[in-house]
Short mmCIF file of N, CA and C in Angstrom, two decimals:
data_model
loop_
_atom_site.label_atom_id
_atom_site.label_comp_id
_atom_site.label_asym_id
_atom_site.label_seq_id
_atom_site.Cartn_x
_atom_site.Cartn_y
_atom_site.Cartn_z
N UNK A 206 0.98 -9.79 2.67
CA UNK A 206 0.95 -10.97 1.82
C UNK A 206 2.27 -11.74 1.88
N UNK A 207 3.31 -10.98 1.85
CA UNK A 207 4.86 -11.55 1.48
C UNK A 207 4.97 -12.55 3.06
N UNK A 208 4.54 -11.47 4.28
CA UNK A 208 4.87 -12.32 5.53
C UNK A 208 3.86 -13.65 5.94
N UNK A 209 2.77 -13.39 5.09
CA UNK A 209 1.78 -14.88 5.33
C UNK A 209 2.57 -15.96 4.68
N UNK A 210 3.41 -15.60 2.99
CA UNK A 210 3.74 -16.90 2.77
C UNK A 210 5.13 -17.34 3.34
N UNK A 211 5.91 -15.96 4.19
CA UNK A 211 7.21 -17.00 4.72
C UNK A 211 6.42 -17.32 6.02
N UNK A 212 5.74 -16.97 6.87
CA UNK A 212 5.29 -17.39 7.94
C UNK A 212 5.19 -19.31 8.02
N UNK A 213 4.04 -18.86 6.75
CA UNK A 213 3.78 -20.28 5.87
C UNK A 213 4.97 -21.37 5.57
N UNK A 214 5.84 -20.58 5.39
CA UNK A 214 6.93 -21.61 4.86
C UNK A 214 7.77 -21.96 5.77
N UNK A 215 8.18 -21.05 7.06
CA UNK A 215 8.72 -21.07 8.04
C UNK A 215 8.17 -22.20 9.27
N UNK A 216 6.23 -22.35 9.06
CA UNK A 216 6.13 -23.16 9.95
C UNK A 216 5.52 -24.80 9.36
N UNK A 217 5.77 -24.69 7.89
CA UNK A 217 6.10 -25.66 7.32
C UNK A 217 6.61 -26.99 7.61
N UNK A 218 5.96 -28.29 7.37
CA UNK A 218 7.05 -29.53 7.59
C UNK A 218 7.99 -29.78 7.40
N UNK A 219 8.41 -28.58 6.15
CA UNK A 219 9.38 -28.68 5.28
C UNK A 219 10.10 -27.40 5.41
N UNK A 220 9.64 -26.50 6.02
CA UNK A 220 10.38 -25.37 6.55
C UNK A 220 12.31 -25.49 7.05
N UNK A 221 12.47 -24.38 7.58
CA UNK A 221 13.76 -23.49 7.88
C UNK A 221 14.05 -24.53 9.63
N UNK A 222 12.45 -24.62 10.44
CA UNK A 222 12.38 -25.57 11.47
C UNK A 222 13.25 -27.21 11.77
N UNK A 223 13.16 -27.65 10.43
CA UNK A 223 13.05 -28.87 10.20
C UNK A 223 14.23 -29.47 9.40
N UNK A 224 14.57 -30.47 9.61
CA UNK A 224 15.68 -31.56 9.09
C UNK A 224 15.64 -31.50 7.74
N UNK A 225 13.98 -31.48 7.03
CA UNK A 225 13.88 -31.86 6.00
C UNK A 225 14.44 -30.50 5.10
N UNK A 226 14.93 -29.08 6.22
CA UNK A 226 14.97 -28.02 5.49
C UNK A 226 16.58 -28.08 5.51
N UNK A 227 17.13 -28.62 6.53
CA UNK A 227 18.87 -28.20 6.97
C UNK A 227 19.78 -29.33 6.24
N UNK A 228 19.39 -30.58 6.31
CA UNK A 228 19.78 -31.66 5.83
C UNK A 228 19.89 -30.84 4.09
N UNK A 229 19.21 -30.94 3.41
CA UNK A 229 19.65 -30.78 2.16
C UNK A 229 20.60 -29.35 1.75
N UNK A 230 20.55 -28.48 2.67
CA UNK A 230 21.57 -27.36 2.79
C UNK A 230 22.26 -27.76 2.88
N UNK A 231 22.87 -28.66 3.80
CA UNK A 231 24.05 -29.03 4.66
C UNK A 231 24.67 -30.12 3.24
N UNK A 232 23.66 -31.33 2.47
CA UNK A 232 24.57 -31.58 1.32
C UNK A 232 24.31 -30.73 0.24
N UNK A 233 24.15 -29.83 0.70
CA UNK A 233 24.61 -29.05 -1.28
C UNK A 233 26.03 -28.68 -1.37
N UNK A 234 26.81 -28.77 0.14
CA UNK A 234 28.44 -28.89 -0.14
C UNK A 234 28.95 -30.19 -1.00
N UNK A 235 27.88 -31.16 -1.14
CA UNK A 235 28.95 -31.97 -1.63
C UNK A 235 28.69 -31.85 -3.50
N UNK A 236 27.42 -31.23 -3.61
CA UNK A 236 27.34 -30.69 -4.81
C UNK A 236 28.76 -29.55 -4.94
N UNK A 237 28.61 -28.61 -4.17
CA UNK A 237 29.44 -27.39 -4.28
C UNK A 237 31.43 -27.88 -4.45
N UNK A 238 31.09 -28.62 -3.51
CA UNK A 238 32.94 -29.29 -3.63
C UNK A 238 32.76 -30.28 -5.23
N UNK A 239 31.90 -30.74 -5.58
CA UNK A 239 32.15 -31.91 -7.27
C UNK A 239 32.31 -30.69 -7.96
N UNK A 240 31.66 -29.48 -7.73
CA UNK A 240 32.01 -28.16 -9.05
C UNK A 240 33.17 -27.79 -9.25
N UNK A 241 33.72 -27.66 -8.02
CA UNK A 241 34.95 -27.14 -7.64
C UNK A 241 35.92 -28.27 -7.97
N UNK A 242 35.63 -29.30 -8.23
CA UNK A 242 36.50 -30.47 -8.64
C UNK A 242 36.80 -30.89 -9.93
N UNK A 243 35.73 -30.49 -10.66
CA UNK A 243 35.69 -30.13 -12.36
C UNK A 243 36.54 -29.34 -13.05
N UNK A 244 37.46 -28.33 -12.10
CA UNK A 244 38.55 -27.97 -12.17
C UNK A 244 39.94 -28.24 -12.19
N UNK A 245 39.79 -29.77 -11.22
CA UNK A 245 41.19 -30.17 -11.25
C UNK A 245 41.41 -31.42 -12.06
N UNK A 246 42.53 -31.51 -12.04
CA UNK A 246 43.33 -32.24 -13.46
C UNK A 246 42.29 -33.77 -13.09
N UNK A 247 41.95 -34.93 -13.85
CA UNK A 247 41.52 -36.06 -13.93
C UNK A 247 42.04 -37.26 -12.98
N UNK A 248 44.08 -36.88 -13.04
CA UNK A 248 44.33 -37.78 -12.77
C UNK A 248 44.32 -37.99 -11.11
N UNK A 249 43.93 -37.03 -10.17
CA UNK A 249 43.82 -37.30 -9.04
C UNK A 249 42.09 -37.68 -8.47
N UNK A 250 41.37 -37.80 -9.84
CA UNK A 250 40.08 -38.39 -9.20
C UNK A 250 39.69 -39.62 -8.39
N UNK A 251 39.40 -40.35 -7.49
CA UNK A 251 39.31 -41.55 -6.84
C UNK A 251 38.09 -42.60 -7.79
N UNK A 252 38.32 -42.76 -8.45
CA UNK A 252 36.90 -43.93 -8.91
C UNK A 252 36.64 -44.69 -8.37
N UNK A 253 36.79 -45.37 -6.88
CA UNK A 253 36.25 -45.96 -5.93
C UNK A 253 35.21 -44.80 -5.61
N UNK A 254 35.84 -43.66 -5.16
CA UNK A 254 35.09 -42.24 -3.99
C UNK A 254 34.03 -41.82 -4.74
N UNK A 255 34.23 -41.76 -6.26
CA UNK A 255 33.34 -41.20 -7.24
C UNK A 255 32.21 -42.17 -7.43
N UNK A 256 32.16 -42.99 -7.82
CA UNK A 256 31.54 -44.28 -7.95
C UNK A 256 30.67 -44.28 -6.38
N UNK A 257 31.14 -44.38 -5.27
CA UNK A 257 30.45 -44.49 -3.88
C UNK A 257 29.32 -43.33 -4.06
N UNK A 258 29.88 -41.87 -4.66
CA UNK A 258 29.33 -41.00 -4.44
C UNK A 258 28.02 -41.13 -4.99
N UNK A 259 27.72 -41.65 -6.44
CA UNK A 259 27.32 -41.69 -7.21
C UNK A 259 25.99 -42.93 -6.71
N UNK A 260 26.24 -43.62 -6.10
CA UNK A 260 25.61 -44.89 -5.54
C UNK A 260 24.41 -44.33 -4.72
N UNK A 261 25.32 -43.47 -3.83
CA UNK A 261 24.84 -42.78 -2.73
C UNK A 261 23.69 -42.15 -2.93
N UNK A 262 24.25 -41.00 -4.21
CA UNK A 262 22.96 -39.81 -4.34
C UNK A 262 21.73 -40.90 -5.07
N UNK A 263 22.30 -41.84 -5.67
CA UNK A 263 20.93 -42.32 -5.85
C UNK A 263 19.92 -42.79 -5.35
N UNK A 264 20.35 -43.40 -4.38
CA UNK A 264 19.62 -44.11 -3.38
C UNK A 264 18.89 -42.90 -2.28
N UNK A 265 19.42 -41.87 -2.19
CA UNK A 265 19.28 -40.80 -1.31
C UNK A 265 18.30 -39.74 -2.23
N UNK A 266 18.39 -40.43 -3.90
CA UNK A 266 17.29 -39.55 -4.19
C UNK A 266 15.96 -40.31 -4.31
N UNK A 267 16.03 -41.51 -3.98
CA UNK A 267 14.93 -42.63 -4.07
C UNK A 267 14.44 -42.16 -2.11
N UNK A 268 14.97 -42.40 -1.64
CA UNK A 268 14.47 -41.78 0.04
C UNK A 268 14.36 -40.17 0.09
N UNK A 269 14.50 -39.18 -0.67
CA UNK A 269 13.54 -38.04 -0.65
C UNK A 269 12.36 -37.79 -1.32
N UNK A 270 12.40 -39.05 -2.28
CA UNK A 270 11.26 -39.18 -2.84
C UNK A 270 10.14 -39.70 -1.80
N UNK A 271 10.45 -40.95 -1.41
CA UNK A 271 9.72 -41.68 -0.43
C UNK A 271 9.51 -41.38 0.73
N UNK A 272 10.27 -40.50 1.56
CA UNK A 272 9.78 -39.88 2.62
C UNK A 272 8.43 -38.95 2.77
N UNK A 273 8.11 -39.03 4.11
CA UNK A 273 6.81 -38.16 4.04
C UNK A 273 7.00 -37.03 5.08
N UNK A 274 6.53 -35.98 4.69
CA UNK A 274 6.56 -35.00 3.90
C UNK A 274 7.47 -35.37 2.28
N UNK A 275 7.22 -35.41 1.54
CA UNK A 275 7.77 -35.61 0.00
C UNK A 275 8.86 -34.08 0.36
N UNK A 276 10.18 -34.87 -0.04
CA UNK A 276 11.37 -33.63 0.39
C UNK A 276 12.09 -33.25 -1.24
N UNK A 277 11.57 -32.33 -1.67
CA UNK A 277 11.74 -32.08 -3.10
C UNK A 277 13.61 -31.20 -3.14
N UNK A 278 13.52 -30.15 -2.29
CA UNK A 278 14.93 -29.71 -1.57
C UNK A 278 15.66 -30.92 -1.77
N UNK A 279 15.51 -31.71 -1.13
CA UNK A 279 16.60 -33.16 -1.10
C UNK A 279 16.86 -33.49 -2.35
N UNK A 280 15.93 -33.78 -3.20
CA UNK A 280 16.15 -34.63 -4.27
C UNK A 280 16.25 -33.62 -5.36
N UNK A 281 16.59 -32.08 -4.96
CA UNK A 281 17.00 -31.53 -6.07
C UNK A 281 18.44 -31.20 -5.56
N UNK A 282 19.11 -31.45 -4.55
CA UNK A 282 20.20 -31.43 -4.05
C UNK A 282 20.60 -32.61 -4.23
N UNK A 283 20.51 -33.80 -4.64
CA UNK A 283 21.05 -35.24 -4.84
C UNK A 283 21.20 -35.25 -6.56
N UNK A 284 20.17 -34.98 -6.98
CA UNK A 284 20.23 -34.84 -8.47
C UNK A 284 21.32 -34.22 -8.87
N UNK A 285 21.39 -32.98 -8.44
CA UNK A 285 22.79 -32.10 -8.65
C UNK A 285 24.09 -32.75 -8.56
N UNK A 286 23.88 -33.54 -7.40
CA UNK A 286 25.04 -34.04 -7.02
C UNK A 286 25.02 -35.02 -7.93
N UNK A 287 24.67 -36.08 -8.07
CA UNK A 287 24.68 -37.16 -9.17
C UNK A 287 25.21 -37.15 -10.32
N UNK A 288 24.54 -35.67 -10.75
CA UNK A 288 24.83 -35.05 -12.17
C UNK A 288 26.13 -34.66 -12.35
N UNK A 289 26.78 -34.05 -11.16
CA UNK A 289 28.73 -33.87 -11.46
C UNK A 289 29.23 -35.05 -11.06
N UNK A 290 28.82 -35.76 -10.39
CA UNK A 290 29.51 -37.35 -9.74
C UNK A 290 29.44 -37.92 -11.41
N UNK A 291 28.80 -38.04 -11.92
CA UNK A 291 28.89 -38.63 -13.26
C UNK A 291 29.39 -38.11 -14.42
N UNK A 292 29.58 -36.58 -14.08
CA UNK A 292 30.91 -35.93 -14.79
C UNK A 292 32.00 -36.56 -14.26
N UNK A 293 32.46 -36.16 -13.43
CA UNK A 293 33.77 -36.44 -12.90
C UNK A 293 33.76 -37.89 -12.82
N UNK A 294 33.00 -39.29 -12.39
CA UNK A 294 33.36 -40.28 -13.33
C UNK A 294 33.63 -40.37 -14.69
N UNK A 295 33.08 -40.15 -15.54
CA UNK A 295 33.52 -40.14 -17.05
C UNK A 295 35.08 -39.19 -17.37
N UNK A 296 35.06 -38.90 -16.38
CA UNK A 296 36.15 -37.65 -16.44
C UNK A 296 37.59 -38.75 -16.46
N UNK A 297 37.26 -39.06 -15.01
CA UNK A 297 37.86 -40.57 -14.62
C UNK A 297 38.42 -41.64 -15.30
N UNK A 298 36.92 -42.01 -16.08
CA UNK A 298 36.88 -43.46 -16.80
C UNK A 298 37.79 -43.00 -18.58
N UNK A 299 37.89 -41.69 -18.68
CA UNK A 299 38.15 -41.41 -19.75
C UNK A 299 39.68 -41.24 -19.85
N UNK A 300 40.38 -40.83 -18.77
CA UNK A 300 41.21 -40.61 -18.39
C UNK A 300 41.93 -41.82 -18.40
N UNK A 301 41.54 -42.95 -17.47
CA UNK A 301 42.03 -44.50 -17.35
C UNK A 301 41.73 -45.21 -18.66
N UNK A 302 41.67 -44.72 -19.42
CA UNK A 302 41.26 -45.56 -20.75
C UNK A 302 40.18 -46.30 -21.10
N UNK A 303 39.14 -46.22 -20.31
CA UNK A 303 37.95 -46.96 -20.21
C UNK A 303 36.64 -46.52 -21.19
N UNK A 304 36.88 -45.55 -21.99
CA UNK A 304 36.00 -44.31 -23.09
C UNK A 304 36.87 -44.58 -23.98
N UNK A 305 37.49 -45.04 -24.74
CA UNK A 305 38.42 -45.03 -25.92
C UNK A 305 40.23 -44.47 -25.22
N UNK A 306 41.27 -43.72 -26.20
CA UNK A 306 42.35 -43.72 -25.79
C UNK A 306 42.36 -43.12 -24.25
N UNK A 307 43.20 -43.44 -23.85
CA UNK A 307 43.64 -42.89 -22.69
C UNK A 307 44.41 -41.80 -22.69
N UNK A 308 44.06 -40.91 -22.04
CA UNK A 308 44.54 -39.55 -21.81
C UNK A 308 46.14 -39.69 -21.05
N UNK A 309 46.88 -41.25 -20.22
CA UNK A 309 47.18 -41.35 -19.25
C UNK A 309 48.67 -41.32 -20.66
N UNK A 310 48.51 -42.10 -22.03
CA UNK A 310 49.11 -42.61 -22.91
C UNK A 310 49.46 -41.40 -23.68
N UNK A 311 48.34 -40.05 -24.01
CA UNK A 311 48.55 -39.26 -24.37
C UNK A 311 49.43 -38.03 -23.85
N UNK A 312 49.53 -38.25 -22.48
CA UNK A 312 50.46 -37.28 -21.87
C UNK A 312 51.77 -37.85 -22.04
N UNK A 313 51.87 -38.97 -21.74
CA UNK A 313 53.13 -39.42 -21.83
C UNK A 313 54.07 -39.37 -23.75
N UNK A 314 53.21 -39.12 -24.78
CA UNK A 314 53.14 -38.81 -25.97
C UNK A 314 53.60 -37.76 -25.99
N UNK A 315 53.05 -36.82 -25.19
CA UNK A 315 53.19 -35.15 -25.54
C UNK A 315 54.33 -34.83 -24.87
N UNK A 316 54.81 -35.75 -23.75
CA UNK A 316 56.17 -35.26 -22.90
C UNK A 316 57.23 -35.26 -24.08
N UNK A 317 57.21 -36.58 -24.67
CA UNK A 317 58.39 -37.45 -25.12
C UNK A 317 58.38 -36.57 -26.93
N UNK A 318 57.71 -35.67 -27.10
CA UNK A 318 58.08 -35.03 -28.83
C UNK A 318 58.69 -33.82 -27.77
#
């Protein structure tokens, strides 16, 4: 039973074979690197890079939708990504003063007592 359904899945459109299977592996690094970025301090975030990123997965989750074979892998690997791209913008925007005080005003506060 177990080897009919990887057989199944293996010779799949959407299989291990296929683009539609490697392509979304291949970006879940950029999910995996925004996690790993949630770690570092705000002020070296790019809000141009973040913002691009953010553009990107959307549109890239509107074309795994629309592609045929329907690529669900993709668009749960874009979602992901989207979802920390819009952390780490707000992270950003909060930081530059764009969410209420600026964090940029508050460090410089905490140096100077």
């Amino acid at each position: 039973m177990a080897s009919a359904a990887f057989r199944a899945f293996w010779n799949s459109p959407v299989g291990p074979k296929t683009t539609h299977f490697w392509g979304p592996v291949s970006n879940s690094s950029l999910f995996i690197s925004g996690m790993i970025d949630t770690q570092k301090p705000p002020e070296i975030i790019s809000g141009n890079m973040t913002g691009a990123l953010c553009v990107a997965s959307v549109l890239l989750m509107r074309f795994a939708w629309m592609v045929q074979p329907r690529n669900y892998l993709l668009l749960a690997c874009h979602a992901s990504n989207e979802t920390v791209q819009l952390y780490q913008f707000s992270r950003w925007a909060q930081y530059h003063g764009y969410l209420g005080e600026s964090n940029k005003e508050q460090a410089t506060t905490d140096e100077d007592e």
